[in-house]
Short mmCIF file of C-alpha atoms in Angstrom, two decimals:
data_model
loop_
_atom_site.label_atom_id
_atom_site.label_comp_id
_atom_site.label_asym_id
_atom_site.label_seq_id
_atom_site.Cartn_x
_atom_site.Cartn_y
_atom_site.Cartn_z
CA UNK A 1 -29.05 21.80 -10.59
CA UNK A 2 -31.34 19.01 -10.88
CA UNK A 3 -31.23 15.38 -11.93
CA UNK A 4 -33.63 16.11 -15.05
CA UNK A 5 -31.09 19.27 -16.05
CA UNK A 6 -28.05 17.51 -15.80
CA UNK A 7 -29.38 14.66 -18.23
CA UNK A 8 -31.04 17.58 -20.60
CA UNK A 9 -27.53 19.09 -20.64
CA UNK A 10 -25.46 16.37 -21.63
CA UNK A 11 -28.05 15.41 -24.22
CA UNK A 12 -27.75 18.69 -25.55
CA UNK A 13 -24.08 18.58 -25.84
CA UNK A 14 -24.56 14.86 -27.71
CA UNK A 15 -26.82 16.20 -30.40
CA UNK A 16 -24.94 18.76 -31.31
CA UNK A 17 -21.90 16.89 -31.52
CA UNK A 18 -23.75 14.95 -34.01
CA UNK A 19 -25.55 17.82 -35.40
CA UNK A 20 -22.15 19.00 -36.61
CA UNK A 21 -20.32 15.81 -37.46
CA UNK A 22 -23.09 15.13 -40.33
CA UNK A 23 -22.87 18.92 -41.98
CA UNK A 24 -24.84 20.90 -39.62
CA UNK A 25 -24.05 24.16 -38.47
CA UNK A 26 -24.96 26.44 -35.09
CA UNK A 27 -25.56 29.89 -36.68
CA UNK A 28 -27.77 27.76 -38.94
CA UNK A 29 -29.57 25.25 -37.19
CA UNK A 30 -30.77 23.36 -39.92
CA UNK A 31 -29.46 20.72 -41.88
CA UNK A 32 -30.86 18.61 -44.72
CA UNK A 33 -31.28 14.87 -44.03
CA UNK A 34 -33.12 13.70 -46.78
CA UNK A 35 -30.13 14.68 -48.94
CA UNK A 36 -27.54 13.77 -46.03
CA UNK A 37 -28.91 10.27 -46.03
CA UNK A 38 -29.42 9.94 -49.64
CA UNK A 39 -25.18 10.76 -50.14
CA UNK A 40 -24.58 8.35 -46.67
CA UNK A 41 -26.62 5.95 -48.71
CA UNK A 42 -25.19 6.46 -52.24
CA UNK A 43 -21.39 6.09 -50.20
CA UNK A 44 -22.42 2.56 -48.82
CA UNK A 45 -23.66 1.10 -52.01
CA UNK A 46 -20.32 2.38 -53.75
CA UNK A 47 -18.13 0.78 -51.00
CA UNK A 48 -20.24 -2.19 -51.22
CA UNK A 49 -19.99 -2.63 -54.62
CA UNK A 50 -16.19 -2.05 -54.70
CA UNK A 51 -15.53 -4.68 -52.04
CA UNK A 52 -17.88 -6.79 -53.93
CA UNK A 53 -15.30 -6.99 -57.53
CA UNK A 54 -12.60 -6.78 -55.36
CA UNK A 55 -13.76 -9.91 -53.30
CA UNK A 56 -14.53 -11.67 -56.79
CA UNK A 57 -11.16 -10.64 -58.09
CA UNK A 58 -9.74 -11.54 -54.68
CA UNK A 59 -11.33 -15.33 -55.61
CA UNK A 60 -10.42 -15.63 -58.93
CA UNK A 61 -6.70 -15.01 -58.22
CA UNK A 62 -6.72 -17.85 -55.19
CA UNK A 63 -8.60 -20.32 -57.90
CA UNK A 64 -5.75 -19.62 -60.43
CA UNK A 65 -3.15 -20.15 -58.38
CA UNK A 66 -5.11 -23.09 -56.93
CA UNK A 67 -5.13 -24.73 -60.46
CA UNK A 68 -1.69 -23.67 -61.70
CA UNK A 69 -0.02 -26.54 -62.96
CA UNK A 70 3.28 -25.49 -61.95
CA UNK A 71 3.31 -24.39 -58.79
CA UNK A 72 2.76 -27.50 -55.89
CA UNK A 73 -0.77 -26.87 -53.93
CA UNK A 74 1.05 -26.87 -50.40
CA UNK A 75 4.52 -25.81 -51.84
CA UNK A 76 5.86 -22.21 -50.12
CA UNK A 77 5.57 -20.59 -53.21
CA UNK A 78 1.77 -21.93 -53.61
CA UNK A 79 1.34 -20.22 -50.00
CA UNK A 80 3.21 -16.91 -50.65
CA UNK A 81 1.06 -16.13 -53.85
CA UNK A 82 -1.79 -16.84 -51.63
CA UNK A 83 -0.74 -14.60 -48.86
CA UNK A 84 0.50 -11.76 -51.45
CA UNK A 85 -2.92 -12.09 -52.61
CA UNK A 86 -4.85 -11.64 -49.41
CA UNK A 87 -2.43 -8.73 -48.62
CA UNK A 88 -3.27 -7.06 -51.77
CA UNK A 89 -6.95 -7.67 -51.69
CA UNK A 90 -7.46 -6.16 -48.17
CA UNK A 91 -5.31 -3.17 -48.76
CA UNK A 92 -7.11 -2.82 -51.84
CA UNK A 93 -10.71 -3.07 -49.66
CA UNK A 94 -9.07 -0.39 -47.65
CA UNK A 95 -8.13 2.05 -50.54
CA UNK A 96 -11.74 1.32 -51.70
CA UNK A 97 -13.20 2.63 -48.29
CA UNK A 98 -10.64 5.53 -47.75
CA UNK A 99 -11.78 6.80 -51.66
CA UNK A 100 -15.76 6.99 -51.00
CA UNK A 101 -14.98 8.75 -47.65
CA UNK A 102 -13.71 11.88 -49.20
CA UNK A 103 -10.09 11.16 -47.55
CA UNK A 104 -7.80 13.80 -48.89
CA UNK A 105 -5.68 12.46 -52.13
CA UNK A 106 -2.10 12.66 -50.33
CA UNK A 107 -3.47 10.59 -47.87
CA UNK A 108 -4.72 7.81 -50.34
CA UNK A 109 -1.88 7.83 -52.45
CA UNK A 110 0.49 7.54 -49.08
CA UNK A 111 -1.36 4.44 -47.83
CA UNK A 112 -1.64 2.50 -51.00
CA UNK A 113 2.85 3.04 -51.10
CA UNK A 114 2.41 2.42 -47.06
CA UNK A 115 0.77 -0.68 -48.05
CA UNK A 116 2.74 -1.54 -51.00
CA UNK A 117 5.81 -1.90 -48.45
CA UNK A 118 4.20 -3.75 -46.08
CA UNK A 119 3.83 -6.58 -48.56
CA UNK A 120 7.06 -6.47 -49.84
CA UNK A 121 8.50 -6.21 -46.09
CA UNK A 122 6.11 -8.93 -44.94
CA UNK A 123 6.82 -11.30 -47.32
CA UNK A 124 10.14 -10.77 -47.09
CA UNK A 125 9.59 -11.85 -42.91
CA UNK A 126 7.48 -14.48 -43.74
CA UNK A 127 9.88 -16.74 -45.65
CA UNK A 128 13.03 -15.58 -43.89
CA UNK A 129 13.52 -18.85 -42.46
CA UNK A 130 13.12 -20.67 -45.90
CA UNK A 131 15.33 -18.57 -47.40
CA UNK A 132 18.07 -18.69 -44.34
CA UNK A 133 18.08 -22.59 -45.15
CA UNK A 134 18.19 -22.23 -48.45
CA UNK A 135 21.43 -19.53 -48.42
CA UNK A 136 22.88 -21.66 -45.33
CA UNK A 137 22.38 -25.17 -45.97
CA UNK A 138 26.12 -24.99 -47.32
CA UNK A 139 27.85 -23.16 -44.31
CA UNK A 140 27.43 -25.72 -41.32
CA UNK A 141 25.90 -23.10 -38.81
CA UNK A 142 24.17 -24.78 -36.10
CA UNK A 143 20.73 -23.88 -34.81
CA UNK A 144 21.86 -21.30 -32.21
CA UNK A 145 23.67 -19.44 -34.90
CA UNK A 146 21.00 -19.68 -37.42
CA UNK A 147 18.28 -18.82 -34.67
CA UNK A 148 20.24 -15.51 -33.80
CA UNK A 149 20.67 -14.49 -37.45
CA UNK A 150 16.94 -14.91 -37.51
CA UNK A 151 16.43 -12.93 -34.62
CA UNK A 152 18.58 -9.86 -36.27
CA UNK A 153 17.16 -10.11 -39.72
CA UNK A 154 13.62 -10.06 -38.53
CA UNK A 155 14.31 -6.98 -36.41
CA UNK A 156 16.29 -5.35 -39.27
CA UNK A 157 13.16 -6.17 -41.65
CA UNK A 158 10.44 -4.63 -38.52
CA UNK A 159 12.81 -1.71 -38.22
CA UNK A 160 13.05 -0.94 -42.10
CA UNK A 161 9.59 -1.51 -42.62
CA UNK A 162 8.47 0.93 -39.83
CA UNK A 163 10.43 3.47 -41.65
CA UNK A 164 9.22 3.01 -44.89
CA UNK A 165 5.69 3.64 -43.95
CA UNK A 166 6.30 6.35 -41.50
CA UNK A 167 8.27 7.97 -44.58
CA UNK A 168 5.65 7.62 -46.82
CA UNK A 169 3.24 10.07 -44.11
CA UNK A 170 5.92 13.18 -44.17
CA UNK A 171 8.04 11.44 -41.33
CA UNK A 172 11.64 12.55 -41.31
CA UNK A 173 13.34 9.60 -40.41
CA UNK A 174 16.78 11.14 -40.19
CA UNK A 175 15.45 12.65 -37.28
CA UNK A 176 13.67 10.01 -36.16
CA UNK A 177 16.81 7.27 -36.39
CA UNK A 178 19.05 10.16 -34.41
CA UNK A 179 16.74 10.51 -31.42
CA UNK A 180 16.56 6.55 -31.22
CA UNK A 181 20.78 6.40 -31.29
CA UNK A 182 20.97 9.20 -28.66
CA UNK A 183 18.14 7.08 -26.68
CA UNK A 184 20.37 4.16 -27.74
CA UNK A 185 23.39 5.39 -26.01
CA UNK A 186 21.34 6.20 -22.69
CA UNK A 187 19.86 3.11 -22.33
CA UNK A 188 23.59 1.54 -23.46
CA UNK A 189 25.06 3.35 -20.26
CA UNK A 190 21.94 1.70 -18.15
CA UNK A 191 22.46 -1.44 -19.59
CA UNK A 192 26.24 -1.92 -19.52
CA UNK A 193 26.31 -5.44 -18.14
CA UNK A 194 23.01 -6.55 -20.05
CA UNK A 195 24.84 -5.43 -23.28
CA UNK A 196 28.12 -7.35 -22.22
CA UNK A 197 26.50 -10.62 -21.61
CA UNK A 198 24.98 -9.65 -25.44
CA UNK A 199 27.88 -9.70 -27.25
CA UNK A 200 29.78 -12.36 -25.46
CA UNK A 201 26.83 -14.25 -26.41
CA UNK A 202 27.13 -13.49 -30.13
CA UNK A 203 30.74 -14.08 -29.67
CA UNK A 204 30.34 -17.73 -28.14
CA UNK A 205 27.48 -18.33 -30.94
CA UNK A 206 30.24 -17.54 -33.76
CA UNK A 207 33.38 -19.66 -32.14
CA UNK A 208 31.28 -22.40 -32.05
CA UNK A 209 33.93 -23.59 -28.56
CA UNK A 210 30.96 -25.55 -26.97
CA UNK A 211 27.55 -26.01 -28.53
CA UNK A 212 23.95 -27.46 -27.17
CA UNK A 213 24.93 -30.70 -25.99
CA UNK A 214 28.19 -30.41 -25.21
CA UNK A 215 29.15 -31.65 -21.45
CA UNK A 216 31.38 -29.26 -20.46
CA UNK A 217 33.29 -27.67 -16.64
CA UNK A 218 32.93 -24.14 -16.83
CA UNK A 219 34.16 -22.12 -13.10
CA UNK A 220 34.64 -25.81 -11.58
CA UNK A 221 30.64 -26.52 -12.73
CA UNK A 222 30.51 -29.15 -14.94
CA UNK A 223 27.32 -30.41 -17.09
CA UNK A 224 25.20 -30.94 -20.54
CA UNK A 225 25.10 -27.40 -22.13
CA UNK A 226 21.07 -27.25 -22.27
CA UNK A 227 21.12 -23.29 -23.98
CA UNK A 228 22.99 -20.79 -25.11
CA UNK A 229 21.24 -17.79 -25.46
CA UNK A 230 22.00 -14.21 -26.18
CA UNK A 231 22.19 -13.17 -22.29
CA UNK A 232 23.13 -16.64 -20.31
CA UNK A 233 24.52 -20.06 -21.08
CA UNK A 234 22.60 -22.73 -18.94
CA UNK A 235 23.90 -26.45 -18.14
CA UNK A 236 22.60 -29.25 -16.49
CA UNK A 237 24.49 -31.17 -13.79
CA UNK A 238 24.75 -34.93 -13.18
CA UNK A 239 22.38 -33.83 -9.94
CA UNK A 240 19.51 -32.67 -12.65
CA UNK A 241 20.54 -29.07 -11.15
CA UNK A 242 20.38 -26.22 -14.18
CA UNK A 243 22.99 -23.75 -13.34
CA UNK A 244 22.86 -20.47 -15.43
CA UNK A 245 25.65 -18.59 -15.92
CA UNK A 246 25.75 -14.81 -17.47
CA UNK A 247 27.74 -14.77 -21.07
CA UNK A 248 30.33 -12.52 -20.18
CA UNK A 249 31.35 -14.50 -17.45
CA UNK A 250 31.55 -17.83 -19.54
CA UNK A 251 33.80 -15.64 -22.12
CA UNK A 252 36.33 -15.08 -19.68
CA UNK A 253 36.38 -18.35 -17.92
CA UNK A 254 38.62 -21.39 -18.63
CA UNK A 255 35.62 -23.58 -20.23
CA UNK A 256 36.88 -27.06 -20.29
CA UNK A 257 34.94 -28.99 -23.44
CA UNK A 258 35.06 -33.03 -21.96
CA UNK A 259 33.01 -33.80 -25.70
CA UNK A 260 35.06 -32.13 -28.32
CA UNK A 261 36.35 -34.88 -29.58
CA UNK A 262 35.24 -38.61 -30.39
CA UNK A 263 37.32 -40.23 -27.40
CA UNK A 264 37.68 -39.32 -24.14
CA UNK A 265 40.05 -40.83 -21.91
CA UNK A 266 39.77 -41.29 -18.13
CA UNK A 267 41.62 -42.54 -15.53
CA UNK A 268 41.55 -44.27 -11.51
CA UNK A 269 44.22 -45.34 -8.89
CA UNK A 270 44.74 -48.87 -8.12
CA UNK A 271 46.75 -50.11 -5.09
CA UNK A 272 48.34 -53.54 -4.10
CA UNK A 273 50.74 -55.13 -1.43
CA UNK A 274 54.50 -55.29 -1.88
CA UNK A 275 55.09 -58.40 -2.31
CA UNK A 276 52.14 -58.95 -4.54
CA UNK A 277 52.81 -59.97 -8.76
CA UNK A 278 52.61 -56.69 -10.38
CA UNK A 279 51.82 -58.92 -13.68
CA UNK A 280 48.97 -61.02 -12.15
CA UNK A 281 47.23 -57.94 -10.94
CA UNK A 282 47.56 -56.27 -14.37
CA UNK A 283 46.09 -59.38 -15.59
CA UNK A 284 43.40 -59.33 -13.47
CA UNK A 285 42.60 -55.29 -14.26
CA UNK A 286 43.30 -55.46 -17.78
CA UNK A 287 40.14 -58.46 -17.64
CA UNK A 288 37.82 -55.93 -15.67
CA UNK A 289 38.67 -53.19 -18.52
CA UNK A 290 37.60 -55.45 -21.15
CA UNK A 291 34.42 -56.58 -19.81
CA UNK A 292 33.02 -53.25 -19.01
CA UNK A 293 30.58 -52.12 -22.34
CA UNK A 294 31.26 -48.31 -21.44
CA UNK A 295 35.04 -48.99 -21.76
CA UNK A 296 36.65 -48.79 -25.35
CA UNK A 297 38.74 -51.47 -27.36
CA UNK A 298 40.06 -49.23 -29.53
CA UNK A 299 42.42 -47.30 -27.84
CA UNK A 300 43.29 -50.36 -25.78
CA UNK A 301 42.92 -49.85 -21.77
CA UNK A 302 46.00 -49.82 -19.65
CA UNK A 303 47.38 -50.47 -16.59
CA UNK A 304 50.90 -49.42 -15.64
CA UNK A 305 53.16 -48.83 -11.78
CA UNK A 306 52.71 -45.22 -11.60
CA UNK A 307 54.90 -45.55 -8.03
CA UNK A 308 55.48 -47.44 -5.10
CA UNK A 309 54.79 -45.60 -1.94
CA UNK A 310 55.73 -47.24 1.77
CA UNK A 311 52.71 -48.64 1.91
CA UNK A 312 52.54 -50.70 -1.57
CA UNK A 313 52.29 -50.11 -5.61
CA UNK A 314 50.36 -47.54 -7.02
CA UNK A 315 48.78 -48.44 -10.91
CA UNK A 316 47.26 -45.65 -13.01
CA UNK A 317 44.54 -47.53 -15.09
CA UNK A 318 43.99 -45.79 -18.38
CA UNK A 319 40.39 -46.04 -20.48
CA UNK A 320 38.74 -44.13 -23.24
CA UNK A 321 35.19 -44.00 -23.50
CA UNK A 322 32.45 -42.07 -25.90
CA UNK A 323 31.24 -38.82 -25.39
CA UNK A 324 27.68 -40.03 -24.65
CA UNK A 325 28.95 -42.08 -21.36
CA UNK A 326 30.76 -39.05 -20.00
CA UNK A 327 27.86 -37.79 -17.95
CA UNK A 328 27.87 -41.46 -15.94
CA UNK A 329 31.75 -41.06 -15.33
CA UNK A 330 31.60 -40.93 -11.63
CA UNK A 331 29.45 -44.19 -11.47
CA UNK A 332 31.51 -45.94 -14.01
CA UNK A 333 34.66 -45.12 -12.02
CA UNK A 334 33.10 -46.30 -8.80
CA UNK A 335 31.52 -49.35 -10.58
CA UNK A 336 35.41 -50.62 -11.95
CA UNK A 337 36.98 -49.75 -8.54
CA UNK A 338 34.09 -52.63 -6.73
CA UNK A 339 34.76 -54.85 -9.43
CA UNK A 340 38.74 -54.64 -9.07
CA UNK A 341 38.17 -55.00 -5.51
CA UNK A 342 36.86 -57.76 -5.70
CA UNK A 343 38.65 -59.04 -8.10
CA UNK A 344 42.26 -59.00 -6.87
CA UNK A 345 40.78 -60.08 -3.19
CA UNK A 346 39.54 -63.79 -5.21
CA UNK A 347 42.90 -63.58 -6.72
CA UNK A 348 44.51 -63.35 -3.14
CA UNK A 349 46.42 -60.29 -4.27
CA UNK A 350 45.54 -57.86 -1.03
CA UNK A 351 45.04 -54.33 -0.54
CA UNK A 352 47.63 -52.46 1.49
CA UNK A 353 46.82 -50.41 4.47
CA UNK A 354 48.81 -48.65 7.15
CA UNK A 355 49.21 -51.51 10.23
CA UNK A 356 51.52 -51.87 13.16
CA UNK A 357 53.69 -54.62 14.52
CA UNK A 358 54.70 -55.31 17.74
CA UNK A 359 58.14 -57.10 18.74
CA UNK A 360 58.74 -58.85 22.03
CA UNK A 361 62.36 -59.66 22.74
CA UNK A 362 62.67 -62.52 25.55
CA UNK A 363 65.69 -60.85 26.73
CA UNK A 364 65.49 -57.17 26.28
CA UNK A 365 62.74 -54.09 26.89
CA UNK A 366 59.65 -54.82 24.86
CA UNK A 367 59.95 -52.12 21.42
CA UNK A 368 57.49 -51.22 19.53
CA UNK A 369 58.49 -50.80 15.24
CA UNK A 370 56.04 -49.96 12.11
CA UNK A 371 56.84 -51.76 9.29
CA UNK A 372 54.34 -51.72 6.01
#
């Protein structure tokens, strides 16, 4: 076969694709195009005219609501009427089309009910967060909470809005819905550990034990809760490390919540000599307490003998600070442990440590005895 064949054949095929599409037929290869045209013509005025009055109607509506004294120019409603509107008037252009292009009735009268639900549905989407605030304002949910109910109210409104319009084309959704739960329960088995995490997730959302913000110790980890999401719960350590941990692990670990409450109270080891004045050193730690701005007033700090070891007394010094200092804990601990240091040394109250003296008797075998 030729080049010039090939090309004649597939032109061949072309025309009388199109030779049929506009009415023609091959036992008689004829077909009238003045009167084709003429109807092709007579359909694009009609449409053109129809989307002309809708368009004007389509402007008139946005000028009333536009100029309606009631109703706030920027205001939600103002902007729902306007997008009910635009909804209506291209569904409406659509109808138009569908009605000059000999589409079968059934099929006209399905879309224009498709179409009705689709407004309805997608208005319905469209201010589901303003109404969610509105319902909730009263309930004290925080975001997370609120941002999952969004989540499974604008699924539940895609999913019922899917099956009203395939429903309104001779869908059975019965049998529809039962081959998604029987997909449902295969992909379940799959996702067994995905689906875990889920509703731990949900479940930490609802208790409400931590929330975004919260420094917490979760598995010996401890940070600023950064996210809770509906698969993983992600915190940030002191080192600016995130560390992500899967839901269903945080629902069965001891979680240890450091900023439940307003006051937090910490605590270090002090140690002094023997012989030193247990009051003078209180004194002196009591002092440090006071002038640190991270440490609280109110519970007052404290410093009391927790024991007295062989080596010298042992205070436990008491503080409370705010929730917002507990992520610079370790440096404020370090920072009053310098400054006690210090402190007692210009107070000439000393440290003890482990030593060893030596005696020397004149008379008898040198001896060697540890004393504190």
């Amino acid at each position: 076969m030729s080049v010039n064949q090939f090309f004649k054949n597939i032109y061949h095929d072309l025309y009388y694709d199109v030779y049929k599409a506009v009415g023609g037929s091959l036992e008689d290869e004829a077909v009238n195009w003045p009167l084709y045209l003429s109807k092709l013509a007579s359909t694009g005025i009609k449409i053109m005219v129809l989307l002309a009055i809708l368009g004007v109607v389509y402007r008139l509506s946005l000028l009333l609501i536009n100029s309606a004294r009631f109703i706030a120019k920027d205001s939600k409603y103002s902007q729902s009427l306007r997008l009910i509107a635009r909804l209506m008037w291209l569904f409406s252009s659509l109808l138009a089309v569908m009605s000059q292009l000999n589409f079968e009735p059934e099929t006209v009268k399905a879309t224009a009910k498709a179409g009705i639900w689709s407004v309805i549905f997608y208005m319905a989407w469209y201010n589901l967060g303003y109404l969610m605030q509105k319902m909730l304002k009263n309930y004290g949910l925080n975001a997370s909470i609120e941002q999952l109910l969004h989540n499974l109210l604008s699924m539940l409104i895609i999913v019922l809005w899917i099956a009203s319009v395939m429903s309104q084309f001779g869908f059975d959704i019965v049998s529809v819905v039962a081959g998604l739960g029987i997909a449902g329960i295969a992909v379940g088995f799959a996702a067994q550990a995905t689906l875990a995490n889920f509703i731990a997730g949900i479940t930490i959302l609802i208790e409400q034990s931590f929330q975004v913000g919260d420094w917490v110790s979760i598995n010996e980890k401890e940070g600023k809760v950064v996210q809770i999401a509906l698969r993983t719960t992600q915190i940030l350590t002191r080192d600016n490390i995130t560390v992500i941990f899967p839901n269903s692990t945080v629902a069965s670990a001891e979680v240890i919540n450091l900023t439940a409450k307003n006051l937090i109270r910490f605590d270090i080891e002090v140690r002094i000599a023997l012989e030193a004045d247990i009051e003078s050193a209180r004194a002196i730690i009591v002092d440090i307490l006071a002038n640190t701005k991270e440490v609280l007033e109110r519970p007052a700090p404290t410093a009391t003998v927790d024991k007295i070891g062989d080596f010298g007394v042992f205070f436990i010094v008491r503080f409370w600070v705010n929730p917002p200092h507990v992520s610079r804990m370790p440096f404020i601990k370090e920072n009053l442990r310098e400054q006690i240091k210090v402190a007692l040394d210009d107070a000439g109250i000393a440290t003890p440590y482990p030593h060893m003296q030596l005696l020397m008797p004149s008379e008898a075998a040198p001896s060697v005895k540890t004393s504190p």
